[in-house]
Amino acid sequence: MKAIDLKIDELLEFRPQEGKFFLKGARSLIFNADAIGTLRKDLIHNLGYERAKGFLLRYGWQLGYNDGESLKDNFNWDSEEESLIAGSVLFTYKGFAKAENDVVTVDRDKKIFLKKGRFVNSFEAEQHLRIFGVSDHPVCWMLSGYASGYGSAFLGEKVYFLETKCEGKGDSVCEFEGRTLSDWGERIVPELPFYEDSSIKEELDNAYKRIQEQNKRLERSLTIHEELYQLVLRGECLSGITETISRISNGDILLFDTNLKLLAHTSGLNITATEEVKYVLKQHFAHILSPHIKPDIKSVNHLLPLEIPVYVNELKFNCFVLPIIAGDHILGFVSALYKGSSEILQESRILLQRAADIYAVEMMRQNQRFDIEHQFRADFIDSLFSQKYSNIESVVAWGERLGHNILAPHYVIAMEIDFDQTNIVSSERKLLKRKEIIEVTNKWLSEQYSSVICVEVKEKIVVLIPALTSKDYIRNIAQKMSERLSYLRCNISFGIGSMVTKVEDYYQSYVQACKALKVIKSFNKKDRILFYDDLGSMSLLLDVEVTTSLVEFMNQKLKPILDYDTKNNSDLLTTFEQYLSTENIHKAASVTNLSLSGLKYRLNKLKDFGYNLNSPDELFELQLAVRIYNIVK
């Protein structure tokens, strides 16, 4: 006989005159699902969650075991698989749920048992959601117990079913998996006590032990919390807090901001582990951490805390992730790595939740301190540039209180930010990015120089940097800053004014730096670092709003030469530039490493283009066009 041939009307026997109802010879009862839901509610309220779970699991197990014995003894099945699947059919007829099987692998003689599938329309999940709402754990206890009991009756030894997904905890479907005790291994151990009946006395003794253990954990928790808060009160930095949390939790700790930039981590942490955690976070939070939107707290709280496996050099780690939240702002994420595949202890979870609060306090404190210090520096720069000070001595003293000697030579750097137009960035996100640029620039430059000021002035970021080294070194510093900030996905231009040697010249240097920025933007220069001094006499022309006309003038004057160089892959323009700078054919030949006849040949080629090299006006216009070309390129 096949399981599909099992008919409910052949199984039922009604004896209304006797007040009896039989299912294949066994007296049975019909209950309302809501009444079972009420029983479930009362059991949980009066016995507690775990004891109620055990009661309903064992009740379901007995129902399934009785049905398994009945079907095994009363029908001649075509195969072992049909005998096992018949339990799913009867289970469905009884209205518990619709059982759908994906994998059925059985062999009674070899004690092989594996069954995977789904509970569709579980009455138990439906009742739990109606009464309690969404749970943290699977709730189809009677159904799992029934499947375990039926499987045990079928195989002749203990079989256990686990619910791997459940609608009662927010999953889209209830999924189950059944195996023998030996096949489950350690995974089934936490479930075994629920199948064992225990007396109230034993339960009270166990409860007393749990209370004692809970008190010990509470005392330890209070001690740990006090230690963590003392870190903040003492002004411990993020690295110090991280090391303490790592020691207490016995895990490796990583602290990220909302751009997943690593702020602090356990000392000696494997770099590969750091990159793996960052990769996993990007995969899970890509939609939350989009650069053009503000992270949504509801979305983050829905996903976190998150427990995910991470593999580092084939070793498995459990990664636990929590958000760091202050008010309605997400400041970052704290991640803890634990070796092995065992579940993270509840005590460690609570510790990390407290750690997230500590991080939030310290990060807010650092932000406030930075804002205050930045305002002091911004006020100082405003007075310095506008010369709103009673005398030079007072502004020098002000600078010294901030740790800066403005009497020493300085460069003024103006930084302008152009956000990537492929990503629409909100005004709030722009402000946050500008603040982050100032923070990162300040921190990095402070490691290179003992005295640096970095503030925002009129939507530009201004840096006062000591002129202790060559311009090439300053250019290199700007280039490294740009590389360091590249993760923010915005273009940063650097205009650098003339070296300042007198206090009253700082503003003039700032104006020059802004003019250099204007040249970068007007000519769309690929090189986004420009010293004002490199403009030379061209700076006089660039003060006038005629940049478009200048480019048109350059193209008109140099077009024949540029077209010739492009077509012939030659460098006639460089030869001509050397000739113009020396104004002597013999010197030009020496500088360009050309023979005199070779240089004359090239100059004659210029005459063929219509240039009059004997005209002072013509030569001046050509020199001007070449200078514009060098700026534009």
Coordinates of N, CA and C in Angstrom, one line a residue, residues 40 49 52-65 84 87-88 91 96-99 113 115 117-120 122-125 137-153 158-169 173-179 184 187-188 191-192 194-195:
R40 N -1.8 26.5 25.7 CA -0.4 26.9 25.5 C 0.0 28.1 26.3
Y49 N 8.6 29.3 30.1 CA 8.7 29.0 28.7 C 9.3 27.6 28.5
A52 N 7.0 24.6 29.7 CA 5.9 24.5 28.8 C 6.3 23.9 27.5
K53 N 7.5 24.2 27.0 CA 8.0 23.6 25.8 C 8.2 22.1 26.0
G54 N 8.7 21.7 27.1 CA 8.9 20.3 27.4 C 7.6 19.6 27.4
F55 N 6.6 20.2 28.1 CA 5.3 19.5 28.2 C 4.7 19.3 26.8
L56 N 4.7 20.3 26.0 CA 4.0 20.2 24.6 C 4.9 19.3 23.7
L57 N 6.2 19.3 23.8 CA 7.0 18.4 23.0 C 6.7 16.9 23.4
R58 N 6.6 16.6 24.7 CA 6.3 15.2 25.1 C 4.9 14.8 24.8
Y59 N 4.0 15.8 24.9 CA 2.6 15.5 24.5 C 2.5 15.2 23.0
G60 N 3.2 16.0 22.2 CA 3.2 15.7 20.7 C 3.9 14.4 20.4
W61 N 5.0 14.1 21.2 CA 5.8 12.9 20.9 C 4.9 11.7 21.1
Q62 N 4.1 11.7 22.2 CA 3.2 10.6 22.5 C 2.1 10.4 21.4
L63 N 1.6 11.5 21.0 CA 0.6 11.4 19.9 C 1.2 10.8 18.6
G64 N 2.4 11.2 18.3 CA 3.1 10.7 17.1 C 3.5 9.3 17.2
Y65 N 3.9 8.9 18.5 CA 4.4 7.5 18.7 C 3.2 6.6 18.6
L84 N 6.8 5.5 6.3 CA 7.2 6.8 7.0 C 6.4 8.0 6.5
G87 N 2.9 8.8 7.9 CA 2.8 9.6 9.1 C 2.5 11.1 8.7
S88 N 3.2 11.5 7.6 CA 2.9 12.9 7.2 C 1.5 13.1 6.7
F91 N -0.8 13.1 9.7 CA -0.5 14.4 10.4 C -1.3 15.5 9.7
F96 N -2.9 19.4 12.0 CA -1.8 20.1 12.6 C -1.1 21.1 11.6
A97 N -0.9 20.6 10.4 CA -0.3 21.4 9.3 C -0.2 20.5 8.1
K98 N 0.1 21.0 7.0 CA 0.4 20.2 5.8 C 1.9 19.9 5.8
A99 N 2.2 18.6 5.9 CA 3.6 18.1 5.9 C 4.1 17.9 4.5
F113 N 18.2 7.1 9.2 CA 17.0 7.9 9.2 C 17.4 9.3 8.9
K115 N 15.1 12.8 7.3 CA 13.9 13.4 6.7 C 13.9 14.9 6.9
G117 N 11.8 18.6 5.4 CA 10.7 19.1 4.7 C 10.1 20.3 5.4
R118 N 8.8 20.6 5.2 CA 8.2 21.8 5.7 C 6.8 21.5 6.4
F119 N 6.5 22.3 7.4 CA 5.2 22.3 8.0 C 4.5 23.5 7.4
V120 N 3.5 23.3 6.5 CA 2.8 24.4 5.9 C 1.5 24.7 6.6
S122 N 1.1 25.8 9.8 CA 1.2 25.2 11.2 C 0.2 25.9 12.1
F123 N -0.6 25.1 12.7 CA -1.6 25.7 13.6 C -0.9 26.2 14.9
E124 N 0.2 25.6 15.2 CA 1.0 26.0 16.4 C 1.6 27.3 16.3
A125 N 2.3 27.6 15.1 CA 2.9 28.9 14.8 C 1.8 30.0 14.8
H137 N 12.7 32.1 19.0 CA 13.0 30.7 18.7 C 11.8 30.0 18.0
P138 N 12.1 28.8 17.4 CA 11.0 28.1 16.8 C 10.0 27.7 17.9
V139 N 8.7 27.7 17.5 CA 7.6 27.5 18.5 C 6.7 26.3 18.2
C140 N 7.0 25.5 17.1 CA 6.1 24.4 16.7 C 6.6 23.1 17.5
W141 N 6.3 23.2 18.9 CA 6.8 22.1 19.8 C 6.0 20.9 19.6
M142 N 4.7 20.9 19.6 CA 3.8 19.7 19.4 C 4.1 19.1 18.1
L143 N 4.3 19.9 17.0 CA 4.5 19.3 15.7 C 5.9 18.6 15.7
S144 N 6.9 19.2 16.2 CA 8.2 18.6 16.3 C 8.2 17.3 17.1
G145 N 7.5 17.4 18.3 CA 7.3 16.2 19.1 C 6.6 15.1 18.4
Y146 N 5.5 15.4 17.7 CA 4.8 14.4 16.9 C 5.7 13.7 15.9
A147 N 6.4 14.5 15.1 CA 7.3 13.9 14.1 C 8.4 13.0 14.8
S148 N 8.9 13.5 15.9 CA 9.9 12.7 16.6 C 9.3 11.4 17.1
G149 N 8.1 11.4 17.7 CA 7.4 10.2 18.2 C 7.1 9.2 17.1
Y150 N 6.6 9.7 16.0 CA 6.2 8.9 14.8 C 7.5 8.2 14.3
G151 N 8.6 9.1 14.1 CA 9.8 8.5 13.6 C 10.4 7.5 14.5
S152 N 10.3 7.7 15.8 CA 10.8 6.7 16.8 C 10.1 5.4 16.7
A153 N 8.7 5.5 16.6 CA 7.9 4.2 16.4 C 8.3 3.5 15.2
K158 N 15.2 5.9 19.2 CA 14.9 7.4 19.3 C 15.3 8.2 18.1
V159 N 14.3 8.9 17.6 CA 14.5 9.8 16.5 C 14.0 11.2 17.0
Y160 N 14.8 12.3 16.6 CA 14.5 13.6 17.0 C 14.4 14.6 15.8
F161 N 13.3 15.4 15.8 CA 13.1 16.4 14.8 C 13.4 17.8 15.4
L162 N 14.1 18.6 14.6 CA 14.4 20.0 15.0 C 13.7 20.9 13.9
E163 N 13.2 22.0 14.4 CA 12.6 23.0 13.5 C 13.7 24.0 13.1
T164 N 14.2 24.0 11.9 CA 15.3 24.8 11.5 C 14.8 26.2 11.1
K165 N 13.6 26.3 10.7 CA 13.0 27.6 10.4 C 11.5 27.6 10.9
C166 N 11.0 28.8 11.3 CA 9.6 28.8 11.9 C 8.9 30.1 11.6
E167 N 7.7 30.0 11.1 CA 6.9 31.2 10.9 C 6.7 32.0 12.2
G168 N 6.7 31.2 13.3 CA 6.5 31.8 14.6 C 7.6 32.8 15.1
K169 N 8.8 32.7 14.4 CA 9.9 33.6 14.7 C 10.2 34.5 13.5
V173 N 8.6 30.3 6.3 CA 8.0 29.0 6.3 C 8.6 28.2 7.5
C174 N 7.9 27.1 7.9 CA 8.4 26.3 9.0 C 9.1 25.1 8.3
E175 N 10.4 24.9 8.6 CA 11.1 23.8 8.0 C 11.6 22.8 9.2
F176 N 11.7 21.5 8.9 CA 12.1 20.6 9.9 C 13.1 19.6 9.3
E177 N 13.8 19.0 10.2 CA 14.8 18.0 9.9 C 14.8 17.0 11.0
G178 N 14.8 15.6 10.6 CA 14.8 14.6 11.5 C 15.9 13.6 11.4
R179 N 16.6 13.3 12.5 CA 17.8 12.3 12.4 C 17.7 11.5 13.7
W184 N 22.7 13.3 15.0 CA 22.6 14.7 15.4 C 23.9 15.1 16.1
R187 N 24.6 18.8 18.3 CA 23.6 19.7 18.0 C 22.3 19.5 18.7
I188 N 22.0 18.2 19.0 CA 20.7 17.8 19.6 C 20.7 17.9 21.2
E191 N 18.4 20.0 23.3 CA 17.0 19.7 23.2 C 16.6 18.5 24.0
L192 N 17.5 17.6 24.4 CA 17.2 16.4 25.0 C 16.5 16.5 26.4
F194 N 14.2 18.5 27.2 CA 12.8 18.7 27.0 C 12.0 17.5 26.8
Y195 N 12.7 16.4 26.4 CA 12.0 15.1 26.2 C 11.9 14.3 27.5

